Amino acid sequence: MSERPSIAEGQVRQVRLGHGANCSSIGSVVDTLFATATVGAAILAAVVAALGSEPVRVIRPNSRRDDTARKAKP
Amino acid sequence: MKLESTAALVAIDRDGARALGLDGAGAWSDAPGVSAPLEVHLAVTARCAAGCKGCYLDARPDGAQPERATIERSLDALREAGVFTVAFGGGEPTTRDDIAELAQAARSRGLTPVLTTSGLGLSDARIERLSAFDQINVSYDGASKAYTDVRGFDGASAAERAIRRLAETGIRVGVNVVLTKQSFPELEATIARARDLGACEAQLLRYKPAGRAASIDYLASRLTSGQRRELGPTLRRLSGIFCEGGRFHLRIDCALTPFLSADEEIMSEPSRLARFGVFGCEAAASLAAITVDGLMAPCSFAPPTRLRARDLAAGYADDDDLGRWRSYVEAPAEPCASCPIRSVCKGGCKVVSAFLSETHGPDPECPRVESYGAHLS
């Protein structure tokens, strides 16, 4: 996986960890709320690092049967 | 953005997107619109033999079950709309012989499939067929007595076996714990047991008055006012016990978020809720549901609209019924209007408010709403 330019932590507005697997209501990880500032910063840093190499899928609203999956530019 | 290996949804600003080589082009110049739901709950069957006394779907052994082709058309619609996660439920979804094929069908459309099961009757052969799911949550409200109190029968040992076998098979497994007046005091023991069996997270669910739970018994089973106010401190304590190191996570569902308004520490820095992606009522916004009849609903507990799932992409933003649920947060009544976590909580669970006060208004069980009512009277 090629590395992309990294982004600043300040450019991350929200992080929702995990996908959850409940079929009746939407869930949110909350233990991060109670973590120390150091742990919170580490989570953010890990996410920013992952953004540098993870596949990115672009969604175009209301596209008709258009498989829009693509990789971000390296 | 959806991260696969880190398993996270991340919202970044436009400068961040440009830094990653993504350009919103025309989409960024348009007025903000209604985005597709991030997550859709898909009822793939209404069949279930468990007979849980509080089943929100009123599932039965002879319940309806859509054809595979019908479900695949719904998956097409989810892909078309830009949904990220599809949660298979019902009914007991593992009773479908084609559940593995349906999971693959979701994967092939770029969706992340997850599933909820009671674990009852989940043989090793059936477990082998669930490997395409990103995560599976087993309904587990605690050991024998707590489980029986919530569901009306003792299925704890079957659920425990399912948790253990799923974990041994290498499938990421969590537990759904319904919080009632009876199960809440057992929560620490329940989570400890689930983690020991191999669960990677516990999702705590508010007991809601829908389906078979929409009865007078709801009042005897729901959390007490004191327990609702204790949720924040309890989560803090349990996080300290179970979550250090990040290998086990605690989740709450959307309907529990208003109870955090009683926690002084959380309310002193409400922006942390948004920063870490905590959701309140996202019905018809980030969350939607598809019934076994193929109709869109704001969430699994809410009545369906007339919008067909196949019309999701074209109709989600403009459907009046969905819009009513989505727009509550724009101009809510007090005390939601002045609440510091209004933008996250979004007024609490409207299914509860409809049942208890016959309004589409503030959640009557929210501690802040309770205090406001006491102040007025």
mmCIF file with all atom_site columns, N, CA and C in Angstrom, chain B residues 152-215:
data_model
loop_
_atom_site.group_PDB
_atom_site.id
_atom_site.type_symbol
_atom_site.label_atom_id
_atom_site.label_alt_id
_atom_site.label_comp_id
_atom_site.label_asym_id
_atom_site.label_entity_id
_atom_site.label_seq_id
_atom_site.pdbx_PDB_ins_code
_atom_site.Cartn_x
_atom_site.Cartn_y
_atom_site.Cartn_z
_atom_site.occupancy
_atom_site.B_iso_or_equiv
_atom_site.pdbx_formal_charge
_atom_site.auth_seq_id
_atom_site.auth_comp_id
_atom_site.auth_asym_id
_atom_site.auth_atom_id
_atom_site.pdbx_PDB_model_num
ATOM 1   N N  . GLY B 1 152 ? -37.126 -13.545 29.608 1.00 0.00 ? 152 GLY B N  1
ATOM 2   C CA . GLY B 1 152 ? -38.238 -14.420 29.954 1.00 0.00 ? 152 GLY B CA 1
ATOM 3   C C  . GLY B 1 152 ? -37.910 -15.887 29.878 1.00 0.00 ? 152 GLY B C  1
ATOM 4   N N  . PHE B 1 153 ? -36.690 -16.236 29.515 1.00 0.00 ? 153 PHE B N  1
ATOM 5   C CA . PHE B 1 153 ? -36.245 -17.633 29.519 1.00 0.00 ? 153 PHE B CA 1
ATOM 6   C C  . PHE B 1 153 ? -34.731 -17.619 29.699 1.00 0.00 ? 153 PHE B C  1
ATOM 7   N N  . ASP B 1 154 ? -34.165 -18.763 30.067 1.00 0.00 ? 154 ASP B N  1
ATOM 8   C CA . ASP B 1 154 ? -32.732 -18.798 30.333 1.00 0.00 ? 154 ASP B CA 1
ATOM 9   C C  . ASP B 1 154 ? -31.972 -19.308 29.105 1.00 0.00 ? 154 ASP B C  1
ATOM 10  N N  . GLY B 1 155 ? -31.481 -18.369 28.319 1.00 0.00 ? 155 GLY B N  1
ATOM 11  C CA . GLY B 1 155 ? -30.673 -18.731 27.161 1.00 0.00 ? 155 GLY B CA 1
ATOM 12  C C  . GLY B 1 155 ? -29.215 -18.360 27.349 1.00 0.00 ? 155 GLY B C  1
ATOM 13  N N  . ALA B 1 156 ? -28.823 -18.107 28.596 1.00 0.00 ? 156 ALA B N  1
ATOM 14  C CA . ALA B 1 156 ? -27.470 -17.606 28.853 1.00 0.00 ? 156 ALA B CA 1
ATOM 15  C C  . ALA B 1 156 ? -26.394 -18.596 28.412 1.00 0.00 ? 156 ALA B C  1
ATOM 16  N N  . SER B 1 157 ? -26.596 -19.869 28.703 1.00 0.00 ? 157 SER B N  1
ATOM 17  C CA . SER B 1 157 ? -25.534 -20.829 28.373 1.00 0.00 ? 157 SER B CA 1
ATOM 18  C C  . SER B 1 157 ? -25.379 -20.969 26.863 1.00 0.00 ? 157 SER B C  1
ATOM 19  N N  . ALA B 1 158 ? -26.479 -20.906 26.131 1.00 0.00 ? 158 ALA B N  1
ATOM 20  C CA . ALA B 1 158 ? -26.382 -20.973 24.666 1.00 0.00 ? 158 ALA B CA 1
ATOM 21  C C  . ALA B 1 158 ? -25.663 -19.741 24.122 1.00 0.00 ? 158 ALA B C  1
ATOM 22  N N  . ALA B 1 159 ? -25.979 -18.589 24.697 1.00 0.00 ? 159 ALA B N  1
ATOM 23  C CA . ALA B 1 159 ? -25.304 -17.360 24.255 1.00 0.00 ? 159 ALA B CA 1
ATOM 24  C C  . ALA B 1 159 ? -23.819 -17.421 24.576 1.00 0.00 ? 159 ALA B C  1
ATOM 25  N N  . GLU B 1 160 ? -23.480 -17.921 25.761 1.00 0.00 ? 160 GLU B N  1
ATOM 26  C CA . GLU B 1 160 ? -22.068 -18.011 26.159 1.00 0.00 ? 160 GLU B CA 1
ATOM 27  C C  . GLU B 1 160 ? -21.308 -18.954 25.225 1.00 0.00 ? 160 GLU B C  1
ATOM 28  N N  . ARG B 1 161 ? -21.925 -20.061 24.877 1.00 0.00 ? 161 ARG B N  1
ATOM 29  C CA . ARG B 1 161 ? -21.272 -20.989 23.950 1.00 0.00 ? 161 ARG B CA 1
ATOM 30  C C  . ARG B 1 161 ? -21.033 -20.318 22.598 1.00 0.00 ? 161 ARG B C  1
ATOM 31  N N  . ALA B 1 162 ? -22.035 -19.568 22.141 1.00 0.00 ? 162 ALA B N  1
ATOM 32  C CA . ALA B 1 162 ? -21.893 -18.900 20.849 1.00 0.00 ? 162 ALA B CA 1
ATOM 33  C C  . ALA B 1 162 ? -20.752 -17.873 20.886 1.00 0.00 ? 162 ALA B C  1
ATOM 34  N N  . ILE B 1 163 ? -20.665 -17.111 21.963 1.00 0.00 ? 163 ILE B N  1
ATOM 35  C CA . ILE B 1 163 ? -19.587 -16.119 22.083 1.00 0.00 ? 163 ILE B CA 1
ATOM 36  C C  . ILE B 1 163 ? -18.231 -16.825 22.002 1.00 0.00 ? 163 ILE B C  1
ATOM 37  N N  . ARG B 1 164 ? -18.086 -17.895 22.773 1.00 0.00 ? 164 ARG B N  1
ATOM 38  C CA . ARG B 1 164 ? -16.812 -18.605 22.825 1.00 0.00 ? 164 ARG B CA 1
ATOM 39  C C  . ARG B 1 164 ? -16.458 -19.222 21.474 1.00 0.00 ? 164 ARG B C  1
ATOM 40  N N  . ARG B 1 165 ? -17.422 -19.851 20.844 1.00 0.00 ? 165 ARG B N  1
ATOM 41  C CA . ARG B 1 165 ? -17.133 -20.532 19.572 1.00 0.00 ? 165 ARG B CA 1
ATOM 42  C C  . ARG B 1 165 ? -16.852 -19.525 18.444 1.00 0.00 ? 165 ARG B C  1
ATOM 43  N N  . LEU B 1 166 ? -17.581 -18.419 18.431 1.00 0.00 ? 166 LEU B N  1
ATOM 44  C CA . LEU B 1 166 ? -17.298 -17.392 17.426 1.00 0.00 ? 166 LEU B CA 1
ATOM 45  C C  . LEU B 1 166 ? -15.883 -16.862 17.600 1.00 0.00 ? 166 LEU B C  1
ATOM 46  N N  . ALA B 1 167 ? -15.498 -16.600 18.835 1.00 0.00 ? 167 ALA B N  1
ATOM 47  C CA . ALA B 1 167 ? -14.152 -16.079 19.093 1.00 0.00 ? 167 ALA B CA 1
ATOM 48  C C  . ALA B 1 167 ? -13.095 -17.112 18.709 1.00 0.00 ? 167 ALA B C  1
ATOM 49  N N  . GLU B 1 168 ? -13.345 -18.378 19.045 1.00 0.00 ? 168 GLU B N  1
ATOM 50  C CA . GLU B 1 168 ? -12.383 -19.435 18.706 1.00 0.00 ? 168 GLU B CA 1
ATOM 51  C C  . GLU B 1 168 ? -12.241 -19.606 17.195 1.00 0.00 ? 168 GLU B C  1
ATOM 52  N N  . THR B 1 169 ? -13.314 -19.296 16.482 1.00 0.00 ? 169 THR B N  1
ATOM 53  C CA . THR B 1 169 ? -13.281 -19.423 15.030 1.00 0.00 ? 169 THR B CA 1
ATOM 54  C C  . THR B 1 169 ? -12.568 -18.246 14.379 1.00 0.00 ? 169 THR B C  1
ATOM 55  N N  . GLY B 1 170 ? -12.278 -17.220 15.177 1.00 0.00 ? 170 GLY B N  1
ATOM 56  C CA . GLY B 1 170 ? -11.559 -16.068 14.638 1.00 0.00 ? 170 GLY B CA 1
ATOM 57  C C  . GLY B 1 170 ? -12.467 -14.950 14.160 1.00 0.00 ? 170 GLY B C  1
ATOM 58  N N  . ILE B 1 171 ? -13.740 -15.052 14.471 1.00 0.00 ? 171 ILE B N  1
ATOM 59  C CA . ILE B 1 171 ? -14.690 -14.002 14.106 1.00 0.00 ? 171 ILE B CA 1
ATOM 60  C C  . ILE B 1 171 ? -14.749 -12.996 15.252 1.00 0.00 ? 171 ILE B C  1
ATOM 61  N N  . ARG B 1 172 ? -14.655 -11.713 14.894 1.00 0.00 ? 172 ARG B N  1
ATOM 62  C CA . ARG B 1 172 ? -14.741 -10.683 15.935 1.00 0.00 ? 172 ARG B CA 1
ATOM 63  C C  . ARG B 1 172 ? -16.159 -10.705 16.514 1.00 0.00 ? 172 ARG B C  1
ATOM 64  N N  . VAL B 1 173 ? -16.222 -10.829 17.817 1.00 0.00 ? 173 VAL B N  1
ATOM 65  C CA . VAL B 1 173 ? -17.527 -10.992 18.462 1.00 0.00 ? 173 VAL B CA 1
ATOM 66  C C  . VAL B 1 173 ? -17.676 -9.997  19.610 1.00 0.00 ? 173 VAL B C  1
ATOM 67  N N  . GLY B 1 174 ? -18.850 -9.408  19.681 1.00 0.00 ? 174 GLY B N  1
ATOM 68  C CA . GLY B 1 174 ? -19.208 -8.540  20.788 1.00 0.00 ? 174 GLY B CA 1
ATOM 69  C C  . GLY B 1 174 ? -20.481 -9.043  21.425 1.00 0.00 ? 174 GLY B C  1
ATOM 70  N N  . VAL B 1 175 ? -20.894 -8.361  22.478 1.00 0.00 ? 175 VAL B N  1
ATOM 71  C CA . VAL B 1 175 ? -22.166 -8.733  23.106 1.00 0.00 ? 175 VAL B CA 1
ATOM 72  C C  . VAL B 1 175 ? -23.065 -7.507  23.183 1.00 0.00 ? 175 VAL B C  1
ATOM 73  N N  . ASN B 1 176 ? -24.348 -7.748  23.028 1.00 0.00 ? 176 ASN B N  1
ATOM 74  C CA . ASN B 1 176 ? -25.359 -6.729  23.264 1.00 0.00 ? 176 ASN B CA 1
ATOM 75  C C  . ASN B 1 176 ? -25.982 -6.997  24.621 1.00 0.00 ? 176 ASN B C  1
ATOM 76  N N  . VAL B 1 177 ? -25.900 -6.019  25.497 1.00 0.00 ? 177 VAL B N  1
ATOM 77  C CA . VAL B 1 177 ? -26.447 -6.169  26.847 1.00 0.00 ? 177 VAL B CA 1
ATOM 78  C C  . VAL B 1 177 ? -27.596 -5.186  27.021 1.00 0.00 ? 177 VAL B C  1
ATOM 79  N N  . VAL B 1 178 ? -28.792 -5.718  27.161 1.00 0.00 ? 178 VAL B N  1
ATOM 80  C CA . VAL B 1 178 ? -29.951 -4.855  27.388 1.00 0.00 ? 178 VAL B CA 1
ATOM 81  C C  . VAL B 1 178 ? -29.967 -4.443  28.858 1.00 0.00 ? 178 VAL B C  1
ATOM 82  N N  . LEU B 1 179 ? -30.015 -3.133  29.074 1.00 0.00 ? 179 LEU B N  1
ATOM 83  C CA . LEU B 1 179 ? -30.029 -2.628  30.447 1.00 0.00 ? 179 LEU B CA 1
ATOM 84  C C  . LEU B 1 179 ? -31.461 -2.481  30.946 1.00 0.00 ? 179 LEU B C  1
ATOM 85  N N  . THR B 1 180 ? -31.764 -3.239  31.952 1.00 0.00 ? 180 THR B N  1
ATOM 86  C CA . THR B 1 180 ? -33.047 -3.114  32.638 1.00 0.00 ? 180 THR B CA 1
ATOM 87  C C  . THR B 1 180 ? -32.773 -2.893  34.121 1.00 0.00 ? 180 THR B C  1
ATOM 88  N N  . LYS B 1 181 ? -33.834 -2.654  34.836 1.00 0.00 ? 181 LYS B N  1
ATOM 89  C CA . LYS B 1 181 ? -33.679 -2.474  36.280 1.00 0.00 ? 181 LYS B CA 1
ATOM 90  C C  . LYS B 1 181 ? -33.020 -3.689  36.906 1.00 0.00 ? 181 LYS B C  1
ATOM 91  N N  . GLN B 1 182 ? -33.294 -4.859  36.327 1.00 0.00 ? 182 GLN B N  1
ATOM 92  C CA . GLN B 1 182 ? -32.759 -6.098  36.885 1.00 0.00 ? 182 GLN B CA 1
ATOM 93  C C  . GLN B 1 182 ? -31.343 -6.398  36.401 1.00 0.00 ? 182 GLN B C  1
ATOM 94  N N  . SER B 1 183 ? -31.013 -6.072  35.162 1.00 0.00 ? 183 SER B N  1
ATOM 95  C CA . SER B 1 183 ? -29.689 -6.441  34.621 1.00 0.00 ? 183 SER B CA 1
ATOM 96  C C  . SER B 1 183 ? -28.612 -5.413  34.963 1.00 0.00 ? 183 SER B C  1
ATOM 97  N N  . PHE B 1 184 ? -29.012 -4.183  35.243 1.00 0.00 ? 184 PHE B N  1
ATOM 98  C CA . PHE B 1 184 ? -28.029 -3.127  35.495 1.00 0.00 ? 184 PHE B CA 1
ATOM 99  C C  . PHE B 1 184 ? -27.100 -3.442  36.670 1.00 0.00 ? 184 PHE B C  1
ATOM 100 N N  . PRO B 1 185 ? -27.621 -3.936  37.793 1.00 0.00 ? 185 PRO B N  1
ATOM 101 C CA . PRO B 1 185 ? -26.712 -4.224  38.921 1.00 0.00 ? 185 PRO B CA 1
ATOM 102 C C  . PRO B 1 185 ? -25.705 -5.332  38.613 1.00 0.00 ? 185 PRO B C  1
ATOM 103 N N  . GLU B 1 186 ? -25.996 -6.152  37.590 1.00 0.00 ? 186 GLU B N  1
ATOM 104 C CA . GLU B 1 186 ? -25.109 -7.274  37.256 1.00 0.00 ? 186 GLU B CA 1
ATOM 105 C C  . GLU B 1 186 ? -24.108 -6.921  36.153 1.00 0.00 ? 186 GLU B C  1
ATOM 106 N N  . LEU B 1 187 ? -24.066 -5.664  35.761 1.00 0.00 ? 187 LEU B N  1
ATOM 107 C CA . LEU B 1 187 ? -23.340 -5.297  34.553 1.00 0.00 ? 187 LEU B CA 1
ATOM 108 C C  . LEU B 1 187 ? -21.851 -5.630  34.617 1.00 0.00 ? 187 LEU B C  1
ATOM 109 N N  . GLU B 1 188 ? -21.210 -5.345  35.705 1.00 0.00 ? 188 GLU B N  1
ATOM 110 C CA . GLU B 1 188 ? -19.774 -5.622  35.788 1.00 0.00 ? 188 GLU B CA 1
ATOM 111 C C  . GLU B 1 188 ? -19.496 -7.116  35.615 1.00 0.00 ? 188 GLU B C  1
ATOM 112 N N  . ALA B 1 189 ? -20.285 -7.940  36.278 1.00 0.00 ? 189 ALA B N  1
ATOM 113 C CA . ALA B 1 189 ? -20.098 -9.393  36.153 1.00 0.00 ? 189 ALA B CA 1
ATOM 114 C C  . ALA B 1 189 ? -20.409 -9.865  34.734 1.00 0.00 ? 189 ALA B C  1
ATOM 115 N N  . THR B 1 190 ? -21.405 -9.271  34.117 1.00 0.00 ? 190 THR B N  1
ATOM 116 C CA . THR B 1 190 ? -21.787 -9.651  32.753 1.00 0.00 ? 190 THR B CA 1
ATOM 117 C C  . THR B 1 190 ? -20.654 -9.347  31.774 1.00 0.00 ? 190 THR B C  1
ATOM 118 N N  . ILE B 1 191 ? -20.092 -8.154  31.901 1.00 0.00 ? 191 ILE B N  1
ATOM 119 C CA . ILE B 1 191 ? -19.012 -7.769  30.984 1.00 0.00 ? 191 ILE B CA 1
ATOM 120 C C  . ILE B 1 191 ? -17.764 -8.617  31.235 1.00 0.00 ? 191 ILE B C  1
ATOM 121 N N  . ALA B 1 192 ? -17.482 -8.866  32.484 1.00 0.00 ? 192 ALA B N  1
ATOM 122 C CA . ALA B 1 192 ? -16.308 -9.695  32.802 1.00 0.00 ? 192 ALA B CA 1
ATOM 123 C C  . ALA B 1 192 ? -16.451 -11.081 32.174 1.00 0.00 ? 192 ALA B C  1
ATOM 124 N N  . ARG B 1 193 ? -17.638 -11.645 32.279 1.00 0.00 ? 193 ARG B N  1
ATOM 125 C CA . ARG B 1 193 ? -17.887 -12.976 31.723 1.00 0.00 ? 193 ARG B CA 1
ATOM 126 C C  . ARG B 1 193 ? -17.761 -12.951 30.193 1.00 0.00 ? 193 ARG B C  1
ATOM 127 N N  . ALA B 1 194 ? -18.337 -11.935 29.577 1.00 0.00 ? 194 ALA B N  1
ATOM 128 C CA . ALA B 1 194 ? -18.288 -11.834 28.113 1.00 0.00 ? 194 ALA B CA 1
ATOM 129 C C  . ALA B 1 194 ? -16.850 -11.682 27.631 1.00 0.00 ? 194 ALA B C  1
ATOM 130 N N  . ARG B 1 195 ? -16.091 -10.872 28.320 1.00 0.00 ? 195 ARG B N  1
ATOM 131 C CA . ARG B 1 195 ? -14.684 -10.680 27.915 1.00 0.00 ? 195 ARG B CA 1
ATOM 132 C C  . ARG B 1 195 ? -13.892 -11.968 28.087 1.00 0.00 ? 195 ARG B C  1
ATOM 133 N N  . ASP B 1 196 ? -14.137 -12.666 29.182 1.00 0.00 ? 196 ASP B N  1
ATOM 134 C CA . ASP B 1 196 ? -13.427 -13.930 29.401 1.00 0.00 ? 196 ASP B CA 1
ATOM 135 C C  . ASP B 1 196 ? -13.748 -14.947 28.302 1.00 0.00 ? 196 ASP B C  1
ATOM 136 N N  . LEU B 1 197 ? -14.963 -14.859 27.756 1.00 0.00 ? 197 LEU B N  1
ATOM 137 C CA . LEU B 1 197 ? -15.371 -15.802 26.703 1.00 0.00 ? 197 LEU B CA 1
ATOM 138 C C  . LEU B 1 197 ? -14.792 -15.431 25.338 1.00 0.00 ? 197 LEU B C  1
ATOM 139 N N  . GLY B 1 198 ? -14.226 -14.237 25.239 1.00 0.00 ? 198 GLY B N  1
ATOM 140 C CA . GLY B 1 198 ? -13.592 -13.849 23.976 1.00 0.00 ? 198 GLY B CA 1
ATOM 141 C C  . GLY B 1 198 ? -14.215 -12.656 23.282 1.00 0.00 ? 198 GLY B C  1
ATOM 142 N N  . ALA B 1 199 ? -15.204 -12.021 23.917 1.00 0.00 ? 199 ALA B N  1
ATOM 143 C CA . ALA B 1 199 ? -15.822 -10.847 23.296 1.00 0.00 ? 199 ALA B CA 1
ATOM 144 C C  . ALA B 1 199 ? -14.829 -9.685  23.280 1.00 0.00 ? 199 ALA B C  1
ATOM 145 N N  . CYS B 1 200 ? -14.901 -8.875  22.220 1.00 0.00 ? 200 CYS B N  1
ATOM 146 C CA . CYS B 1 200 ? -14.003 -7.731  22.103 1.00 0.00 ? 200 CYS B CA 1
ATOM 147 C C  . CYS B 1 200 ? -14.687 -6.433  22.497 1.00 0.00 ? 200 CYS B C  1
ATOM 148 N N  . GLU B 1 201 ? -15.988 -6.473  22.647 1.00 0.00 ? 201 GLU B N  1
ATOM 149 C CA . GLU B 1 201 ? -16.667 -5.275  23.119 1.00 0.00 ? 201 GLU B CA 1
ATOM 150 C C  . GLU B 1 201 ? -18.044 -5.626  23.655 1.00 0.00 ? 201 GLU B C  1
ATOM 151 N N  . ALA B 1 202 ? -18.539 -4.723  24.473 1.00 0.00 ? 202 ALA B N  1
ATOM 152 C CA . ALA B 1 202 ? -19.899 -4.853  24.983 1.00 0.00 ? 202 ALA B CA 1
ATOM 153 C C  . ALA B 1 202 ? -20.677 -3.618  24.575 1.00 0.00 ? 202 ALA B C  1
ATOM 154 N N  . GLN B 1 203 ? -21.789 -3.843  23.912 1.00 0.00 ? 203 GLN B N  1
ATOM 155 C CA . GLN B 1 203 ? -22.654 -2.721  23.561 1.00 0.00 ? 203 GLN B CA 1
ATOM 156 C C  . GLN B 1 203 ? -23.855 -2.741  24.488 1.00 0.00 ? 203 GLN B C  1
ATOM 157 N N  . LEU B 1 204 ? -24.028 -1.642  25.208 1.00 0.00 ? 204 LEU B N  1
ATOM 158 C CA . LEU B 1 204 ? -25.118 -1.537  26.166 1.00 0.00 ? 204 LEU B CA 1
ATOM 159 C C  . LEU B 1 204 ? -26.325 -0.914  25.473 1.00 0.00 ? 204 LEU B C  1
ATOM 160 N N  . LEU B 1 205 ? -27.464 -1.549  25.652 1.00 0.00 ? 205 LEU B N  1
ATOM 161 C CA . LEU B 1 205 ? -28.677 -1.128  24.957 1.00 0.00 ? 205 LEU B CA 1
ATOM 162 C C  . LEU B 1 205 ? -29.739 -0.701  25.955 1.00 0.00 ? 205 LEU B C  1
ATOM 163 N N  . ARG B 1 206 ? -30.378 0.378   25.654 1.00 0.00 ? 206 ARG B N  1
ATOM 164 C CA . ARG B 1 206 ? -31.517 0.798   26.481 1.00 0.00 ? 206 ARG B CA 1
ATOM 165 C C  . ARG B 1 206 ? -32.723 -0.072  26.130 1.00 0.00 ? 206 ARG B C  1
ATOM 166 N N  . TYR B 1 207 ? -33.441 -0.483  27.127 1.00 0.00 ? 207 TYR B N  1
ATOM 167 C CA . TYR B 1 207 ? -34.692 -1.222  26.913 1.00 0.00 ? 207 TYR B CA 1
ATOM 168 C C  . TYR B 1 207 ? -35.730 -0.245  26.383 1.00 0.00 ? 207 TYR B C  1
ATOM 169 N N  . LYS B 1 208 ? -36.363 -0.602  25.267 1.00 0.00 ? 208 LYS B N  1
ATOM 170 C CA . LYS B 1 208 ? -37.244 0.364   24.599 1.00 0.00 ? 208 LYS B CA 1
ATOM 171 C C  . LYS B 1 208 ? -38.654 -0.217  24.431 1.00 0.00 ? 208 LYS B C  1
ATOM 172 N N  . PRO B 1 209 ? -39.642 0.634   24.551 1.00 0.00 ? 209 PRO B N  1
ATOM 173 C CA . PRO B 1 209 ? -41.038 0.167   24.468 1.00 0.00 ? 209 PRO B CA 1
ATOM 174 C C  . PRO B 1 209 ? -41.508 0.025   23.028 1.00 0.00 ? 209 PRO B C  1
ATOM 175 N N  . ALA B 1 210 ? -41.053 -1.015  22.365 1.00 0.00 ? 210 ALA B N  1
ATOM 176 C CA . ALA B 1 210 ? -41.468 -1.295  20.986 1.00 0.00 ? 210 ALA B CA 1
ATOM 177 C C  . ALA B 1 210 ? -41.768 -2.784  20.869 1.00 0.00 ? 210 ALA B C  1
ATOM 178 N N  . GLY B 1 211 ? -42.594 -3.157  19.902 1.00 0.00 ? 211 GLY B N  1
ATOM 179 C CA . GLY B 1 211 ? -42.941 -4.560  19.720 1.00 0.00 ? 211 GLY B CA 1
ATOM 180 C C  . GLY B 1 211 ? -43.596 -5.120  20.972 1.00 0.00 ? 211 GLY B C  1
ATOM 181 N N  . ARG B 1 212 ? -43.114 -6.294  21.422 1.00 0.00 ? 212 ARG B N  1
ATOM 182 C CA . ARG B 1 212 ? -43.701 -6.913  22.613 1.00 0.00 ? 212 ARG B CA 1
ATOM 183 C C  . ARG B 1 212 ? -43.377 -6.144  23.891 1.00 0.00 ? 212 ARG B C  1
ATOM 184 N N  . ALA B 1 213 ? -42.393 -5.236  23.829 1.00 0.00 ? 213 ALA B N  1
ATOM 185 C CA . ALA B 1 213 ? -42.037 -4.461  25.022 1.00 0.00 ? 213 ALA B CA 1
ATOM 186 C C  . ALA B 1 213 ? -42.911 -3.225  25.187 1.00 0.00 ? 213 ALA B C  1
ATOM 187 N N  . ALA B 1 214 ? -43.753 -2.943  24.200 1.00 0.00 ? 214 ALA B N  1
ATOM 188 C CA . ALA B 1 214 ? -44.642 -1.782  24.308 1.00 0.00 ? 214 ALA B CA 1
ATOM 189 C C  . ALA B 1 214 ? -45.867 -2.161  25.120 1.00 0.00 ? 214 ALA B C  1
ATOM 190 N N  . SER B 1 215 ? -45.674 -2.343  26.404 1.00 0.00 ? 215 SER B N  1
ATOM 191 C CA . SER B 1 215 ? -46.766 -2.744  27.287 1.00 0.00 ? 215 SER B CA 1
ATOM 192 C C  . SER B 1 215 ? -46.505 -2.164  28.665 1.00 0.00 ? 215 SER B C  1
#
